[in-house]
CSV table of C-alpha atoms in Angstrom, one decimal:
chain,number,residue,atom,x,y,z
T,1,UNK,CA,82.6,89.4,101.2
T,2,UNK,CA,84.1,90.9,98.1
T,3,UNK,CA,82.5,89.4,95.3
T,4,UNK,CA,78.6,87.9,95.1
T,5,UNK,CA,78.1,85.6,92.4
T,6,UNK,CA,74.6,85.2,90.6
T,7,UNK,CA,73.3,84.4,87.5
T,8,UNK,CA,72.0,86.9,85.1
T,9,UNK,CA,68.5,85.9,85.0
T,10,UNK,CA,68.5,86.8,88.9
T,11,UNK,CA,69.4,90.7,88.2
T,12,UNK,CA,66.8,90.0,85.0
T,13,UNK,CA,63.5,88.5,87.5
T,14,UNK,CA,64.4,89.6,90.7
T,15,UNK,CA,66.1,92.8,90.2
T,16,UNK,CA,65.9,94.2,93.9
T,17,UNK,CA,66.7,91.1,95.5
T,18,UNK,CA,70.0,90.6,93.6
T,19,UNK,CA,70.9,94.1,93.3
T,20,UNK,CA,70.5,94.4,97.5
T,21,UNK,CA,73.6,91.9,97.8
T,22,UNK,CA,75.9,94.9,96.6
T,23,UNK,CA,75.2,95.9,100.6
T,24,UNK,CA,77.5,93.4,101.6
T,25,UNK,CA,79.7,92.8,98.5
T,26,UNK,CA,81.8,95.6,96.4
T,27,UNK,CA,80.7,93.4,93.6
T,28,UNK,CA,78.2,91.0,92.1
T,29,UNK,CA,79.3,88.7,89.4
T,30,UNK,CA,77.0,87.9,87.0
T,31,UNK,CA,77.2,84.7,85.3
T,32,UNK,CA,76.0,84.1,81.6
T,33,UNK,CA,75.4,80.5,79.8
T,34,UNK,CA,76.8,81.8,76.4
T,35,UNK,CA,78.6,84.8,77.2
T,36,UNK,CA,81.2,86.3,79.4
T,37,UNK,CA,80.3,87.0,82.6
T,38,UNK,CA,79.9,90.9,83.5
T,39,UNK,CA,80.7,92.7,87.1
T,40,UNK,CA,78.4,95.1,88.5
T,41,UNK,CA,79.6,97.4,91.0
T,42,UNK,CA,78.9,101.1,92.6
T,43,UNK,CA,79.7,103.5,90.7
T,44,UNK,CA,81.5,105.1,94.0
T,45,UNK,CA,83.1,101.8,94.1
T,46,UNK,CA,84.5,101.6,90.9
T,47,UNK,CA,85.6,105.4,91.4
T,48,UNK,CA,87.0,104.5,94.3
T,49,UNK,CA,88.7,101.4,92.6
T,50,UNK,CA,90.2,103.5,89.7
T,51,UNK,CA,91.6,106.7,92.1
T,52,UNK,CA,93.8,103.5,94.0
T,53,UNK,CA,95.0,102.0,90.9
T,54,UNK,CA,96.1,105.3,89.4
T,55,UNK,CA,97.6,106.4,92.4
T,56,UNK,CA,99.2,103.4,92.8
T,57,UNK,CA,100.2,103.1,89.1
T,58,UNK,CA,102.0,106.8,89.5
T,59,UNK,CA,103.7,106.5,92.7
T,60,UNK,CA,105.6,103.3,90.9
T,61,UNK,CA,106.0,104.6,87.8
T,62,UNK,CA,107.7,107.8,89.9
T,63,UNK,CA,109.7,105.2,92.1
T,64,UNK,CA,111.1,103.8,88.6
T,65,UNK,CA,113.0,107.0,87.7
T,66,UNK,CA,115.6,106.3,90.5
T,67,UNK,CA,118.4,103.5,90.4
T,68,UNK,CA,117.0,102.5,94.1
T,69,UNK,CA,113.5,102.0,92.7
T,70,UNK,CA,114.7,100.4,89.7
T,71,UNK,CA,116.9,98.3,92.3
T,72,UNK,CA,113.7,97.3,94.3
T,73,UNK,CA,111.6,96.7,92.1
T,74,UNK,CA,114.0,94.0,90.0
T,75,UNK,CA,114.0,92.6,93.5
T,76,UNK,CA,110.1,92.2,93.7
T,77,UNK,CA,109.4,91.0,90.8
T,78,UNK,CA,110.7,87.4,91.3
T,79,UNK,CA,107.5,87.2,94.5
T,80,UNK,CA,105.2,89.4,92.1
T,81,UNK,CA,105.8,87.2,88.8
T,82,UNK,CA,107.0,84.1,90.0
T,83,UNK,CA,107.4,83.2,86.0
T,84,UNK,CA,110.4,85.8,85.6
T,85,UNK,CA,112.8,83.3,87.2
T,86,UNK,CA,112.7,81.4,83.8
T,87,UNK,CA,113.4,84.9,82.0
T,88,UNK,CA,117.2,85.8,81.2
T,89,UNK,CA,118.5,89.0,83.1
T,90,UNK,CA,118.3,91.1,80.3
T,91,UNK,CA,114.9,90.3,79.5
T,92,UNK,CA,113.6,90.6,83.2
T,93,UNK,CA,115.1,94.4,82.7
T,94,UNK,CA,113.3,94.7,79.7
T,95,UNK,CA,109.9,93.1,81.5
T,96,UNK,CA,110.2,95.8,84.1
T,97,UNK,CA,110.8,98.8,82.1
T,98,UNK,CA,107.7,97.7,79.7
T,99,UNK,CA,105.3,97.0,82.7
T,100,UNK,CA,106.2,100.5,83.8
T,101,UNK,CA,105.4,102.1,80.5
T,102,UNK,CA,102.5,100.4,80.1
T,103,UNK,CA,101.3,100.8,84.1
T,104,UNK,CA,101.8,104.6,83.1
T,105,UNK,CA,99.9,104.7,79.9
T,106,UNK,CA,97.2,102.6,81.3
T,107,UNK,CA,97.0,105.0,84.4
T,108,UNK,CA,96.6,108.1,81.5
T,109,UNK,CA,94.3,106.2,79.3
T,110,UNK,CA,92.0,105.0,82.4
T,111,UNK,CA,92.2,101.2,80.3
T,112,UNK,CA,94.5,98.3,81.9
T,113,UNK,CA,94.2,96.2,78.7
T,114,UNK,CA,97.4,97.1,77.0
T,115,UNK,CA,99.2,96.2,80.7
T,116,UNK,CA,97.1,92.7,81.0
T,117,UNK,CA,98.2,92.0,77.1
T,118,UNK,CA,102.1,92.8,78.2
T,119,UNK,CA,102.3,90.3,81.1
T,120,UNK,CA,100.3,87.8,79.5
T,121,UNK,CA,103.0,88.0,76.7
T,122,UNK,CA,105.8,88.1,78.8
T,123,UNK,CA,104.5,85.2,80.6
T,124,UNK,CA,104.5,83.1,77.3
T,125,UNK,CA,107.9,84.4,76.7
T,126,UNK,CA,109.1,82.8,80.7
T,127,UNK,CA,106.8,79.4,79.5
T,128,UNK,CA,108.7,78.9,75.9
T,129,UNK,CA,112.4,79.5,78.5
T,130,UNK,CA,111.0,77.3,80.8
T,131,UNK,CA,110.4,74.3,78.5
T,132,UNK,CA,114.1,73.3,77.3
T,133,UNK,CA,112.4,71.2,73.9
T,134,UNK,CA,110.0,74.3,73.3
T,135,UNK,CA,113.1,76.7,73.4
T,136,UNK,CA,114.8,74.6,71.0
T,137,UNK,CA,111.8,74.0,69.0
T,138,UNK,CA,111.0,78.0,68.3
T,139,UNK,CA,114.9,78.9,68.3
T,140,UNK,CA,116.1,76.3,65.7
T,141,UNK,CA,116.7,76.9,62.3
T,142,UNK,CA,114.8,74.6,60.2
T,143,UNK,CA,116.0,75.7,56.9
T,144,UNK,CA,112.7,75.8,55.7
T,145,UNK,CA,110.6,79.1,54.9
T,146,UNK,CA,107.2,79.1,56.2
T,147,UNK,CA,106.3,82.5,54.7
T,148,UNK,CA,105.7,85.9,56.1
T,149,UNK,CA,104.8,85.9,59.9
């Protein structure tokens, strides 16, 4: 079991019982009524996760420095991100280059927020390409000036 779900009130009212759940799980997800849920883990597990993520990212970035690595990444992107099938080929290449750059920076900063944002933005671009009506609406010049963008 990797994640146990509890209410935040469980932690506040029964902290020992709630924290005991970490013995059998990697994380406790604390549900909150009026705000974003929290995730609780041990410092050792958080450090392990960071170490693995950093090592994997560095390997991926180094792999992309070779022509064979770039080809492999372009081959596996559709399995990893099925929505790239809707992107034009040049956009798939651009996405892979931007993803590698963002992953490298994320490892240095110990923050994945920019990577998550990049993936979200490219996924939305694929959504536009997947919907002919939306694509036409967004790429057709209406002749109107909507002001600064």
